Amino acid sequence: MHSTWVIFRRELASYFITPLAYVFIVIFLATAGALTFFVGNFFDRGQADLQPFFNFHPWLYLVLIPALAMRLWAEERKSGTIELFLTLPVSIGAAVLGKFLAAWAFAAIALTLTFPFWITVNVLGHPDNGVILASYVGSLLMAGAFLSIGAALSALTKNQVIAFVITAAACFIFTVSGSQIVLGFLTPWAPTGLIDTVASFSFLTHFNAIVRGVIEVPDAVFFVSVIALFLYANAAIVELKKAD
Amino acid sequence: MTEMIEVRGLTRRFGVILAVDHISFSVVRGEVLGFLGPNGAGKSTTMKMITGFLAPTDGTAVVCGADIVGDPIAAKRRIGYLPEGAPAYPDMTPRSFLRFIAEIRGFAGDEAKRRIDLAVTRTALSSVMEQPIETLSKGFKRRVGLAQALLHDPDVLILDEPTDGLDPNQKHEARTLIKALAPEKAIVISTHLLDEVDAICSRAIIIAAGRILADATPIELAARSRLHNAVRIDLTDGHVEAETALRRLPGVVAVERVADAEGAALLVLPRGGQAIVGEVTDLVRTAGWAVRGMSVERGRLDEVFRAITA
């Protein structure tokens, strides 16, 4: 527990030592704003809610979250610091968890900085703030799921660009697995059971369910399970690949 | 004498390659063990297994009673490790890096500060504490790695090429530091600098192709050299005559002419490493040769190293 906390603090600080944190936050806020106002027709809809804002989060995360996750392990392997790190008296579990939580906390900071959207919508009308809170929680859970996938895949390689690309691809498949892009490919031949299983892994379906209203327990459980599964995979991959 | 490091049948396979092949040895407190071998001999792989970075294919290492396979965290607490190339987080400053190491090893507040200060003083880092590690010279980076390894005052130090990249003065300082630490600790260093073994190691293990080929003190190793007890004579003239006379001595197996940085001389090689300086001196005296200089060779580690590993 103590070592997870120490690793968490070092990792979180490391985002802010380099320009990465500032570039990420500025791009995230600017893109979120542009998508909400210009593509999502925030004003023309004439409704006091943040639907157009949250609707773009899966697509925004698809590009930005792999950039946060790619350095987590690939950089340690490239620079050789992984040998120093993993010969300190810490368990692999604490190392994996500390790194993941730091990246997730950073995503939470970026997400929190979107509060002017919330203020705007409250100035303009009377939104259902319960739904907005639920959507924020749902968005953070989805970011966590993307990050856990990215962290695990970044342990596979020393090359951050490769880590970025495979994470973005994996996240894309998870995001759209409920849509026609994936299901249309499966429908002609796959049994219904398989199609339903694949469709149930869709981040988009679970996220939209949360954004529509209150957090449904199964949707929250889904994201937490994805996080747990990929953190476990992360530890296994680190153990297997650390010395390559 | 208690065994601080006990390596038992340590083995590591990478696919079909057997990198380390059932190595066993132990190190007691006060010993500085030099790990010698050509590149790719398995030195670093062995160190990575003792420090718990690499899982052994077979065998284990016990550090201060803690098994690195069975209880890795307890073992890692007792080890200070400088990995090859002294990796450290490039964006951090030595101060923030050492604070991270102190915290993760469980030190806080004044205790952490005191330990960081001591490690910084010992490795002479104070002038670069606020600079990002990536901007430091190779020598300073190495010292950051050493400071990190010493921070928790461990009983066992494993140092993979600790003086690589240091200039002669820094090398001297690092060796002085290691020697000063030696009485309290069990230290293993890997190196391919043979003068380093002479300078600081109380014992040397030569490994090649994953096996231990020699395990002895540096003096014992040097004694295996064909030059051990050879006598070097520097004459003003009359080399031919002297050569013939020296070759007739019973203890002498051969006489060679050498010409090196120290000038031209005759090298009188003994039969089976026996001491021949007495009979050579007697001969020189009775023959009345004009001698400019004379010395006895102790044997050369580099020559033994080549003979064993080639």
XYZ file of C-alpha atoms in Angstrom:
554
model
C 0.000 0.000 0.000
C 2.758 2.385 0.988
C 4.828 1.587 -2.086
C 1.773 1.979 -4.356
C 1.346 5.477 -2.937
C 5.027 6.377 -3.434
C 4.973 5.070 -7.023
C 1.683 6.881 -7.661
C 3.202 10.205 -6.574
C 6.367 9.774 -8.625
C 4.417 8.808 -11.748
C 1.899 11.602 -11.407
C 4.687 14.150 -10.881
C 6.505 12.773 -13.945
C 3.594 13.873 -16.169
C 4.080 17.419 -14.972
C 7.905 17.554 -15.232
C 7.670 17.342 -19.002
C 5.389 19.420 -21.278
C 3.233 16.297 -21.778
C 0.739 17.237 -19.057
C 0.170 20.764 -20.349
C -0.026 19.775 -24.004
C -2.461 17.006 -23.135
C -4.742 19.187 -21.033
C -4.828 22.039 -23.557
C -5.565 19.715 -26.494
C -8.164 17.810 -24.500
C -10.036 20.947 -23.439
C -9.803 22.646 -26.842
C -10.958 19.546 -28.727
C -13.746 18.820 -26.244
C -14.957 22.414 -26.632
C -14.763 22.443 -30.404
C -16.608 19.141 -30.725
C -19.306 20.155 -28.242
C -20.019 23.574 -29.696
C -19.427 23.145 -33.423
C -20.090 19.484 -34.128
C -22.503 18.772 -31.279
C -24.621 21.928 -31.834
C -24.655 22.659 -28.111
C -26.564 25.964 -28.479
C -28.884 25.085 -31.391
C -30.312 22.088 -29.571
C -31.916 24.396 -27.051
C -31.601 21.833 -24.242
C -29.886 22.356 -20.915
C -27.801 19.202 -20.725
C -24.269 18.044 -21.512
C -25.201 15.226 -23.910
C -23.287 16.736 -26.866
C -20.239 17.111 -24.606
C -20.205 13.549 -23.287
C -21.150 11.958 -26.630
C -17.693 12.765 -27.989
C -15.718 11.415 -25.034
C -15.252 7.869 -26.401
C -13.795 9.293 -29.640
C -11.652 11.828 -27.822
C -10.291 9.149 -25.501
C -9.554 6.899 -28.429
C -6.832 9.305 -29.535
C -5.715 10.893 -26.291
C -5.728 8.082 -23.716
C -3.247 5.867 -25.630
C -0.899 8.878 -25.540
C -1.121 8.902 -21.741
C -0.699 5.152 -21.391
C 2.029 4.479 -23.957
C 4.892 5.675 -21.768
C 3.913 3.784 -18.620
C 6.008 0.661 -19.217
C 7.517 1.104 -22.690
C 9.620 4.020 -21.444
C 10.887 2.066 -18.418
C 11.866 -0.803 -20.666
C 13.539 1.454 -23.230
C 15.621 3.397 -20.707
C 16.465 0.344 -18.586
C 14.981 1.903 -15.436
C 12.656 -1.101 -15.216
C 15.612 -3.069 -13.854
C 16.135 -0.520 -11.110
C 12.396 -0.186 -10.456
C 11.659 -3.887 -10.159
C 14.670 -4.622 -7.936
C 13.342 -2.184 -5.341
C 11.360 -3.883 -2.576
C 7.975 -3.541 -4.273
C 5.600 -6.175 -5.578
C 4.639 -6.250 -9.252
C 1.052 -5.645 -8.154
C 1.960 -2.436 -6.328
C 4.023 -1.266 -9.309
C 1.230 -1.921 -11.815
C -1.420 -0.344 -9.595
C 0.656 2.734 -8.727
C 1.375 3.494 -12.367
C -2.216 2.913 -13.468
C -3.686 5.049 -10.682
C -1.303 7.905 -11.510
C -2.369 7.911 -15.155
C -6.012 7.656 -14.127
C -5.650 10.522 -11.651
C -4.118 12.579 -14.428
C -7.096 11.790 -16.683
C -9.361 12.785 -13.774
C -7.564 16.133 -13.491
C -8.064 16.796 -17.208
C -11.717 15.791 -16.946
C -12.256 18.006 -13.904
C -10.902 20.973 -15.829
C -13.925 20.738 -18.146
C -16.046 22.223 -15.316
C -16.701 25.449 -17.301
C -19.044 23.359 -19.496
C -21.003 22.446 -16.389
C -21.081 26.076 -15.251
C -22.210 27.219 -18.722
C -25.097 24.798 -18.862
C -26.190 25.765 -15.337
C -26.082 29.456 -16.233
C -28.142 28.902 -19.362
C -30.797 26.616 -17.910
C -31.723 24.050 -15.300
C -30.019 20.779 -16.220
C -30.380 17.546 -14.293
C -27.128 17.716 -12.326
C -27.543 14.101 -11.207
C -27.288 12.951 -14.801
C -24.271 15.176 -15.355
C -22.497 13.754 -12.289
C -23.333 10.201 -13.400
C -21.951 11.021 -16.853
C -18.725 12.366 -15.371
C -18.318 9.194 -13.303
C -19.113 7.094 -16.400
C -16.595 9.042 -18.465
C -13.914 8.563 -15.816
C -14.632 4.823 -15.637
C -14.356 4.566 -19.412
C -11.073 6.501 -19.337
C -9.856 4.016 -16.712
C -10.771 1.092 -18.953
C -8.923 2.634 -21.908
C -5.919 3.319 -19.653
C -5.780 -0.215 -18.264
C -5.727 -1.578 -21.823
C -3.031 0.928 -22.768
C -0.917 0.188 -19.683
C -0.995 -3.567 -20.335
C -0.129 -3.161 -24.010
C 2.665 -0.680 -23.254
C 4.384 -3.445 -21.266
C 4.605 -5.485 -24.470
C 7.085 -3.207 -26.224
C 10.008 -0.839 -25.755
C 8.658 1.390 -28.481
C 6.158 4.033 -27.380
C 4.832 4.608 -30.900
C 3.996 0.916 -31.260
C 2.367 1.014 -27.821
C 0.264 3.989 -28.951
C -0.863 2.407 -32.201
C -1.821 -1.006 -30.810
C -3.595 0.608 -27.862
C -5.596 2.899 -30.134
C -6.520 -0.089 -32.316
C -7.521 -2.240 -29.326
C -9.545 0.595 -27.812
C -11.282 1.174 -31.156
C -12.356 -2.459 -31.337
C -13.697 -2.329 -27.771
C -15.492 0.933 -28.460
C -17.326 -0.165 -31.579
C -17.825 -3.855 -30.839
C -21.584 -3.214 -30.453
C -21.879 -1.396 -33.765
C -22.449 -2.629 -37.293
C -18.718 -2.315 -38.086
C -17.982 -5.371 -35.975
C -21.360 -7.087 -35.776
C -21.937 -6.844 -39.533
C -18.748 -8.805 -39.979
C -19.888 -11.519 -37.532
C -23.622 -11.799 -38.308
C -23.411 -13.914 -41.505
C -21.626 -16.808 -39.833
C -21.254 -16.497 -36.071
C -23.720 -18.032 -33.589
C -26.026 -15.592 -31.781
C -24.351 -16.325 -28.464
C -20.994 -15.125 -29.764
C -22.525 -12.043 -31.374
C -24.238 -11.122 -28.109
C -21.025 -11.633 -26.151
C -19.038 -9.430 -28.517
C -21.760 -6.807 -28.499
C -21.797 -6.811 -24.697
C -18.144 -5.717 -24.679
C -18.974 -2.471 -26.400
C -17.678 0.529 -24.444
C -20.037 2.725 -26.440
C -23.167 0.805 -25.408
C -22.218 0.842 -21.712
C -21.126 4.475 -21.778
C -24.300 5.641 -23.574
C -26.393 3.825 -20.995
C -24.642 5.811 -18.251
C -24.896 9.151 -20.084
C -28.627 8.686 -20.710
C -29.417 8.729 -17.024
C -28.257 7.320 -13.718
C -25.374 4.899 -13.440
C -26.709 1.419 -13.964
C -24.833 -1.001 -11.726
C -24.040 -3.489 -14.563
C -22.484 -0.729 -16.676
C -20.256 0.482 -13.847
C -19.373 -3.119 -12.995
C -18.498 -3.698 -16.641
C -15.877 -0.930 -16.692
C -14.465 -1.897 -13.290
C -14.161 -5.511 -14.500
C -12.350 -4.431 -17.658
C -9.918 -2.404 -15.530
C -9.310 -5.318 -13.149
C -8.837 -7.773 -16.000
C -6.295 -5.624 -17.837
C -4.367 -4.725 -14.668
C -4.018 -8.442 -14.029
C -2.852 -8.934 -17.619
C -0.496 -5.982 -17.152
C 1.218 -7.659 -14.176
C 1.525 -10.931 -16.104
C 2.995 -9.187 -19.162
C 5.500 -7.227 -17.060
C 6.623 -10.424 -15.349
C 7.012 -12.149 -18.703
C 8.596 -9.397 -20.777
C 10.561 -7.235 -18.322
C 13.978 -8.628 -19.118
C 13.663 -8.872 -22.913
C 31.779 -15.521 9.392
C 28.213 -15.594 8.207
C 27.211 -16.124 4.631
C 25.448 -13.016 3.350
C 24.938 -14.235 -0.188
C 24.510 -17.876 -1.001
C 24.070 -18.764 -4.639
C 22.841 -22.316 -5.137
C 22.841 -23.925 -8.560
C 21.652 -20.758 -10.254
C 20.685 -21.467 -13.849
C 19.108 -19.362 -16.576
C 18.091 -20.423 -20.014
C 17.043 -18.042 -22.803
C 15.341 -20.316 -25.298
C 18.002 -22.796 -26.339
C 20.850 -20.702 -24.960
C 22.135 -21.651 -21.527
C 23.286 -18.257 -20.223
C 24.104 -19.340 -16.673
C 24.809 -22.973 -15.944
C 24.413 -24.146 -12.319
C 26.559 -21.534 -10.640
C 27.126 -21.852 -6.899
C 29.194 -19.693 -4.573
C 28.817 -17.742 -1.370
C 30.033 -14.395 -0.109
C 30.672 -13.521 3.539
C 30.691 -10.155 5.293
C 33.903 -8.264 4.598
C 34.471 -9.844 1.230
C 34.644 -7.956 -2.067
C 34.025 -10.480 -4.802
C 35.101 -9.535 -8.305
C 33.051 -11.094 -11.041
C 35.195 -11.440 -14.141
C 34.488 -12.754 -17.560
C 34.337 -11.874 -21.220
C 31.261 -10.049 -22.537
C 28.306 -12.402 -22.674
C 29.790 -14.748 -20.077
C 26.716 -14.515 -17.862
C 27.951 -11.952 -15.299
C 25.021 -9.566 -15.651
C 22.485 -12.392 -15.945
C 23.756 -13.853 -12.665
C 23.512 -10.463 -10.964
C 19.992 -9.946 -12.323
C 18.957 -13.248 -10.782
C 20.572 -12.545 -7.387
C 18.781 -9.185 -7.228
C 15.425 -10.671 -8.191
C 15.008 -8.982 -11.557
C 15.228 -12.201 -13.544
C 13.593 -15.404 -12.374
C 16.087 -18.300 -12.385
C 15.242 -21.288 -14.562
C 16.667 -23.403 -11.767
C 18.365 -22.855 -8.409
C 18.115 -19.827 -6.169
C 20.070 -17.222 -4.237
C 19.663 -16.558 -0.527
C 20.470 -13.029 0.611
C 20.845 -12.523 4.384
C 18.621 -15.525 4.979
C 15.887 -14.409 2.547
C 15.321 -16.532 -0.534
C 15.082 -14.339 -3.636
C 12.619 -16.743 -5.247
C 10.548 -17.517 -2.152
C 10.540 -14.108 -0.467
C 11.769 -11.575 -3.033
C 10.703 -8.433 -1.177
C 12.547 -9.347 2.034
C 15.669 -10.157 -0.010
C 15.439 -6.943 -2.056
C 15.309 -4.890 1.143
C 18.784 -6.149 2.064
C 20.356 -5.486 -1.347
C 21.753 -2.314 -2.844
C 21.939 -2.834 -6.604
C 23.600 -0.808 -9.315
C 22.350 -2.243 -12.617
C 24.552 -2.183 -15.704
C 24.618 1.323 -17.202
C 23.296 2.872 -13.958
C 19.736 3.532 -15.176
C 17.843 6.395 -13.496
C 14.746 8.368 -14.456
C 16.154 10.958 -16.905
C 13.580 13.689 -16.206
C 14.158 13.675 -12.458
C 16.855 15.541 -10.573
C 19.194 13.545 -8.324
C 17.381 15.068 -5.341
C 13.883 13.989 -6.390
C 15.204 10.630 -7.581
C 16.956 9.881 -4.285
C 13.894 11.047 -2.351
C 11.788 8.581 -4.344
C 14.242 5.782 -3.549
C 14.261 6.764 0.151
C 10.453 6.782 0.341
C 10.020 3.504 -1.457
C 12.528 1.944 0.923
C 10.377 3.189 3.776
C 12.281 6.238 5.050
C 10.474 9.493 5.743
C 11.169 12.964 7.157
C 14.502 13.590 8.899
C 15.584 9.978 8.530
C 15.167 10.176 4.732
C 16.982 13.502 4.620
C 19.865 12.204 6.735
C 20.274 9.122 4.531
C 20.107 11.134 1.299
C 22.695 13.592 2.646
C 25.038 10.766 3.617
C 24.723 9.031 0.237
C 25.252 12.365 -1.548
C 28.356 13.135 0.499
C 29.797 9.672 -0.059
C 29.354 9.921 -3.823
C 30.203 13.671 -4.092
C 26.956 14.578 -5.842
C 26.062 17.796 -4.055
C 26.962 20.087 -6.973
C 24.415 18.545 -9.372
C 21.460 17.866 -7.095
C 19.050 20.170 -8.935
C 19.924 19.239 -12.534
C 17.854 16.740 -14.533
C 19.723 13.433 -14.583
C 19.616 13.315 -18.400
C 21.866 16.403 -18.538
C 24.548 14.888 -16.290
C 27.857 13.455 -17.481
C 28.368 9.705 -17.526
C 30.449 9.903 -14.356
C 27.770 11.756 -12.416
C 25.051 9.400 -13.664
C 27.095 6.473 -12.399
C 27.437 8.193 -9.033
C 23.681 8.817 -8.855
C 23.281 5.064 -9.357
C 25.818 4.370 -6.599
C 24.117 6.825 -4.226
C 20.805 5.066 -4.866
C 22.364 1.682 -4.089
C 23.962 2.921 -0.833
C 21.005 4.905 0.446
C 19.548 2.275 2.766
C 22.989 1.147 3.980
C 22.387 -2.415 2.754
C 24.275 -5.465 3.989
C 24.737 -6.663 0.437
C 25.925 -4.552 -2.485
C 25.691 -5.839 -6.044
C 27.424 -3.460 -8.432
C 27.436 -4.149 -12.159
C 30.466 -2.339 -13.600
C 30.528 0.409 -10.948
C 33.463 2.351 -12.384
C 32.579 2.139 -16.069
C 32.665 5.628 -17.588
C 34.493 7.267 -14.696
C 37.725 9.165 -15.233
C 40.855 7.971 -13.377
C 40.240 10.288 -10.404
C 36.595 9.286 -10.096
C 37.593 5.648 -10.430
C 40.007 6.077 -7.582
C 37.301 7.706 -5.444
C 34.758 5.008 -6.215
C 37.281 2.318 -5.354
C 38.209 4.068 -2.134
C 34.521 4.216 -1.261
C 33.986 0.523 -1.996
C 37.031 -0.384 0.073
C 35.776 1.753 2.952
C 32.393 0.015 2.863
C 33.852 -3.464 2.530
C 34.398 -4.460 6.202
C 30.683 -4.055 7.001
C 29.198 -5.605 3.883
C 29.289 -8.379 1.363
C 30.039 -6.815 -2.007
C 29.914 -8.290 -5.496
C 31.222 -6.223 -8.391
C 31.443 -7.165 -12.012
C 34.135 -5.656 -14.117
C 36.428 -6.303 -16.990
C 39.080 -4.025 -15.623
C 41.666 -6.342 -14.139
C 43.491 -3.596 -12.280
C 40.220 -3.038 -10.434
C 40.286 -6.606 -9.182
C 43.845 -6.096 -7.983
C 42.881 -2.812 -6.348
C 39.755 -3.739 -4.399
C 38.744 -7.375 -4.613
C 39.562 -9.881 -1.893
C 38.389 -12.678 -4.147
C 37.760 -13.181 -7.845
C 35.499 -15.506 -9.777
C 36.139 -15.935 -13.470
C 33.149 -17.079 -15.463
C 32.784 -17.851 -19.136
C 29.905 -19.403 -21.057
C 27.847 -19.461 -17.864
C 30.253 -21.563 -15.773
C 32.711 -20.745 -13.006
C 36.240 -21.404 -14.272
C 38.204 -20.059 -11.326
C 37.438 -18.926 -7.783
C 40.449 -17.633 -5.838
C 42.127 -14.542 -4.430
C 43.660 -12.203 -7.021
C 47.140 -13.171 -5.758
C 46.428 -16.885 -6.148
C 45.096 -16.241 -9.635
C 48.124 -14.203 -10.614
C 50.333 -17.033 -9.340
C 48.909 -19.220 -12.089
C 50.580 -16.959 -14.602
C 53.659 -18.317 -16.409
C 55.216 -14.986 -15.442
C 54.801 -15.663 -11.729
C 58.242 -15.322 -10.088
C 59.890 -14.505 -13.416
C 62.871 -12.182 -13.136
C 63.310 -9.216 -15.374
C 66.904 -8.036 -15.897
C 67.849 -4.860 -17.637
C 71.520 -5.009 -18.726
C 73.580 -2.206 -20.213
C 75.093 -4.641 -22.724
C 76.163 -8.247 -23.254
C 72.648 -9.605 -23.707
C 73.663 -12.601 -25.828
C 76.200 -13.880 -23.352
C 73.841 -13.375 -20.409
C 71.005 -15.111 -22.187
C 73.022 -18.271 -22.724
C 74.300 -18.307 -19.141
C 70.850 -17.732 -17.607
C 69.302 -20.501 -19.680
C 71.731 -22.984 -18.086
C 70.419 -22.321 -14.567
C 68.493 -25.359 -13.244
C 65.366 -23.394 -12.232
C 65.049 -21.585 -15.537
C 62.806 -22.854 -18.293
C 63.326 -20.077 -20.834
C 64.781 -16.633 -21.350
C 62.938 -14.135 -23.513
C 63.971 -10.800 -24.882
C 61.360 -8.196 -24.223
C 61.105 -4.644 -25.483
C 58.227 -2.645 -24.070
C 57.475 0.748 -22.565
C 60.013 0.084 -19.823
C 62.804 -0.528 -22.378
C 64.644 -3.626 -23.593
C 65.289 -6.370 -21.065
C 65.673 -10.098 -20.507
C 62.795 -11.975 -18.974
C 63.900 -15.109 -17.126
C 61.024 -17.555 -16.771
C 61.067 -20.062 -13.888
C 60.344 -23.789 -14.133
C 56.920 -24.447 -12.552
C 56.638 -21.035 -10.937
C 59.476 -21.615 -8.416
C 61.394 -18.698 -6.935
C 64.529 -18.174 -8.984
C 65.521 -14.694 -7.947
C 68.261 -16.099 -5.653
C 70.097 -18.122 -8.277
C 69.721 -15.355 -10.865
C 71.214 -12.775 -8.503
C 74.115 -15.108 -7.688
C 74.839 -15.569 -11.377
C 74.664 -11.849 -12.075
C 77.083 -11.210 -9.229
C 79.645 -13.874 -10.224
C 79.494 -12.926 -13.923
C 79.875 -9.266 -13.055
C 77.331 -7.960 -15.585
C 76.444 -4.292 -15.604
C 72.860 -4.354 -14.418
C 70.669 -1.309 -14.815
C 67.641 -2.814 -13.122
C 66.160 -6.043 -11.870
C 62.659 -6.980 -10.708
C 60.563 -10.020 -9.834
C 57.204 -10.456 -11.600
C 54.214 -11.319 -9.451
C 52.283 -12.676 -12.398
C 49.723 -10.922 -14.517
C 45.994 -11.273 -14.054
C 45.219 -10.329 -17.653
C 47.404 -13.143 -18.883
C 45.721 -15.653 -16.556
C 42.330 -14.323 -17.621
C 43.149 -14.881 -21.279
C 44.591 -18.318 -20.621
C 41.453 -19.401 -18.713
C 38.742 -17.882 -20.874
C 40.175 -18.111 -24.369
